[in-house]
Amino acid sequence: MSRKTQRRGAQRENTVDLHAPIGGQLDLFVPSAETPVPKPRAQRDDTEPEPQRAV
């Protein structure tokens, strides 16, 4: 059971890390059509992954 718990924790971290960078890139690519909405969102996504990576 210990191994299963560890695996779940790693998957959760990987999912968050992948979501942070992917979300930022997608926001910049898709928001191209919406300029006022992607600007604030892109900044927020960039700020979130930065502190997570440092930790």
mmCIF file with all atom_site columns, C-alpha atoms in Angstrom:
data_model
loop_
_atom_site.group_PDB
_atom_site.id
_atom_site.type_symbol
_atom_site.label_atom_id
_atom_site.label_alt_id
_atom_site.label_comp_id
_atom_site.label_asym_id
_atom_site.label_entity_id
_atom_site.label_seq_id
_atom_site.pdbx_PDB_ins_code
_atom_site.Cartn_x
_atom_site.Cartn_y
_atom_site.Cartn_z
_atom_site.occupancy
_atom_site.B_iso_or_equiv
_atom_site.pdbx_formal_charge
_atom_site.auth_seq_id
_atom_site.auth_comp_id
_atom_site.auth_asym_id
_atom_site.auth_atom_id
_atom_site.pdbx_PDB_model_num
ATOM 1  C CA . MET A 1 1  ? 0.000  0.000  0.000   1.00 0.00 ? 1  MET A CA 1
ATOM 2  C CA . SER A 1 2  ? 2.923  2.325  0.733   1.00 0.00 ? 2  SER A CA 1
ATOM 3  C CA . ARG A 1 3  ? 4.152  2.059  -2.852  1.00 0.00 ? 3  ARG A CA 1
ATOM 4  C CA . LYS A 1 4  ? 0.706  2.846  -4.249  1.00 0.00 ? 4  LYS A CA 1
ATOM 5  C CA . THR A 1 5  ? 0.442  5.971  -2.092  1.00 0.00 ? 5  THR A CA 1
ATOM 6  C CA . GLN A 1 6  ? 3.852  7.202  -3.239  1.00 0.00 ? 6  GLN A CA 1
ATOM 7  C CA . ARG A 1 7  ? 2.960  6.636  -6.894  1.00 0.00 ? 7  ARG A CA 1
ATOM 8  C CA . ARG A 1 8  ? -0.254 8.625  -6.502  1.00 0.00 ? 8  ARG A CA 1
ATOM 9  C CA . GLY A 1 9  ? 1.646  11.536 -4.937  1.00 0.00 ? 9  GLY A CA 1
ATOM 10 C CA . ALA A 1 10 ? 4.160  11.620 -7.812  1.00 0.00 ? 10 ALA A CA 1
ATOM 11 C CA . GLN A 1 11 ? 1.359  11.559 -10.393 1.00 0.00 ? 11 GLN A CA 1
ATOM 12 C CA . ARG A 1 12 ? -0.389 14.447 -8.655  1.00 0.00 ? 12 ARG A CA 1
ATOM 13 C CA . GLU A 1 13 ? 2.784  16.546 -8.703  1.00 0.00 ? 13 GLU A CA 1
ATOM 14 C CA . ASN A 1 14 ? 3.469  15.709 -12.363 1.00 0.00 ? 14 ASN A CA 1
ATOM 15 C CA . THR A 1 15 ? -0.067 16.646 -13.340 1.00 0.00 ? 15 THR A CA 1
ATOM 16 C CA . VAL A 1 16 ? 0.187  20.050 -11.652 1.00 0.00 ? 16 VAL A CA 1
ATOM 17 C CA . ASP A 1 17 ? 3.624  20.774 -13.146 1.00 0.00 ? 17 ASP A CA 1
ATOM 18 C CA . LEU A 1 18 ? 2.458  19.819 -16.641 1.00 0.00 ? 18 LEU A CA 1
ATOM 19 C CA . HIS A 1 19 ? -0.773 21.763 -16.289 1.00 0.00 ? 19 HIS A CA 1
ATOM 20 C CA . ALA A 1 20 ? 1.037  24.953 -15.242 1.00 0.00 ? 20 ALA A CA 1
ATOM 21 C CA . PRO A 1 21 ? 3.396  25.157 -18.265 1.00 0.00 ? 21 PRO A CA 1
ATOM 22 C CA . ILE A 1 22 ? 0.847  23.787 -20.739 1.00 0.00 ? 22 ILE A CA 1
ATOM 23 C CA . GLY A 1 23 ? -1.849 26.186 -19.520 1.00 0.00 ? 23 GLY A CA 1
ATOM 24 C CA . GLY A 1 24 ? 0.468  29.179 -19.960 1.00 0.00 ? 24 GLY A CA 1
ATOM 25 C CA . GLN A 1 25 ? 1.434  28.143 -23.494 1.00 0.00 ? 25 GLN A CA 1
ATOM 26 C CA . LEU A 1 26 ? -2.147 27.393 -24.522 1.00 0.00 ? 26 LEU A CA 1
ATOM 27 C CA . ASP A 1 27 ? -3.310 30.700 -23.063 1.00 0.00 ? 27 ASP A CA 1
ATOM 28 C CA . LEU A 1 28 ? -0.790 32.580 -25.229 1.00 0.00 ? 28 LEU A CA 1
ATOM 29 C CA . PHE A 1 29 ? -1.659 30.553 -28.334 1.00 0.00 ? 29 PHE A CA 1
ATOM 30 C CA . VAL A 1 30 ? -5.457 30.478 -28.077 1.00 0.00 ? 30 VAL A CA 1
ATOM 31 C CA . PRO A 1 31 ? -5.892 33.944 -26.516 1.00 0.00 ? 31 PRO A CA 1
ATOM 32 C CA . SER A 1 32 ? -4.262 35.376 -29.655 1.00 0.00 ? 32 SER A CA 1
ATOM 33 C CA . ALA A 1 33 ? -7.860 36.082 -30.738 1.00 0.00 ? 33 ALA A CA 1
ATOM 34 C CA . GLU A 1 34 ? -8.711 37.619 -27.346 1.00 0.00 ? 34 GLU A CA 1
ATOM 35 C CA . THR A 1 35 ? -6.067 40.163 -26.386 1.00 0.00 ? 35 THR A CA 1
ATOM 36 C CA . PRO A 1 36 ? -7.654 41.637 -23.232 1.00 0.00 ? 36 PRO A CA 1
ATOM 37 C CA . VAL A 1 37 ? -8.392 38.216 -21.702 1.00 0.00 ? 37 VAL A CA 1
ATOM 38 C CA . PRO A 1 38 ? -5.107 36.357 -22.410 1.00 0.00 ? 38 PRO A CA 1
ATOM 39 C CA . LYS A 1 39 ? -2.867 39.136 -21.069 1.00 0.00 ? 39 LYS A CA 1
ATOM 40 C CA . PRO A 1 40 ? -4.043 38.878 -17.426 1.00 0.00 ? 40 PRO A CA 1
ATOM 41 C CA . ARG A 1 41 ? -4.347 35.100 -17.627 1.00 0.00 ? 41 ARG A CA 1
ATOM 42 C CA . ALA A 1 42 ? -0.898 34.568 -19.128 1.00 0.00 ? 42 ALA A CA 1
ATOM 43 C CA . GLN A 1 43 ? 0.679  36.658 -16.365 1.00 0.00 ? 43 GLN A CA 1
ATOM 44 C CA . ARG A 1 44 ? -1.092 34.693 -13.645 1.00 0.00 ? 44 ARG A CA 1
ATOM 45 C CA . ASP A 1 45 ? -0.074 31.325 -15.167 1.00 0.00 ? 45 ASP A CA 1
ATOM 46 C CA . ASP A 1 46 ? 3.544  32.447 -15.509 1.00 0.00 ? 46 ASP A CA 1
ATOM 47 C CA . THR A 1 47 ? 3.639  33.513 -11.863 1.00 0.00 ? 47 THR A CA 1
ATOM 48 C CA . GLU A 1 48 ? 2.220  30.215 -10.607 1.00 0.00 ? 48 GLU A CA 1
ATOM 49 C CA . PRO A 1 49 ? 4.691  27.813 -12.296 1.00 0.00 ? 49 PRO A CA 1
ATOM 50 C CA . GLU A 1 50 ? 7.692  29.963 -11.332 1.00 0.00 ? 50 GLU A CA 1
ATOM 51 C CA . PRO A 1 51 ? 7.331  29.502 -7.550  1.00 0.00 ? 51 PRO A CA 1
ATOM 52 C CA . GLN A 1 52 ? 6.359  25.841 -7.947  1.00 0.00 ? 52 GLN A CA 1
ATOM 53 C CA . ARG A 1 53 ? 9.478  25.079 -9.995  1.00 0.00 ? 53 ARG A CA 1
ATOM 54 C CA . ALA A 1 54 ? 11.731 26.836 -7.479  1.00 0.00 ? 54 ALA A CA 1
ATOM 55 C CA . VAL A 1 55 ? 10.333 24.661 -4.687  1.00 0.00 ? 55 VAL A CA 1
#
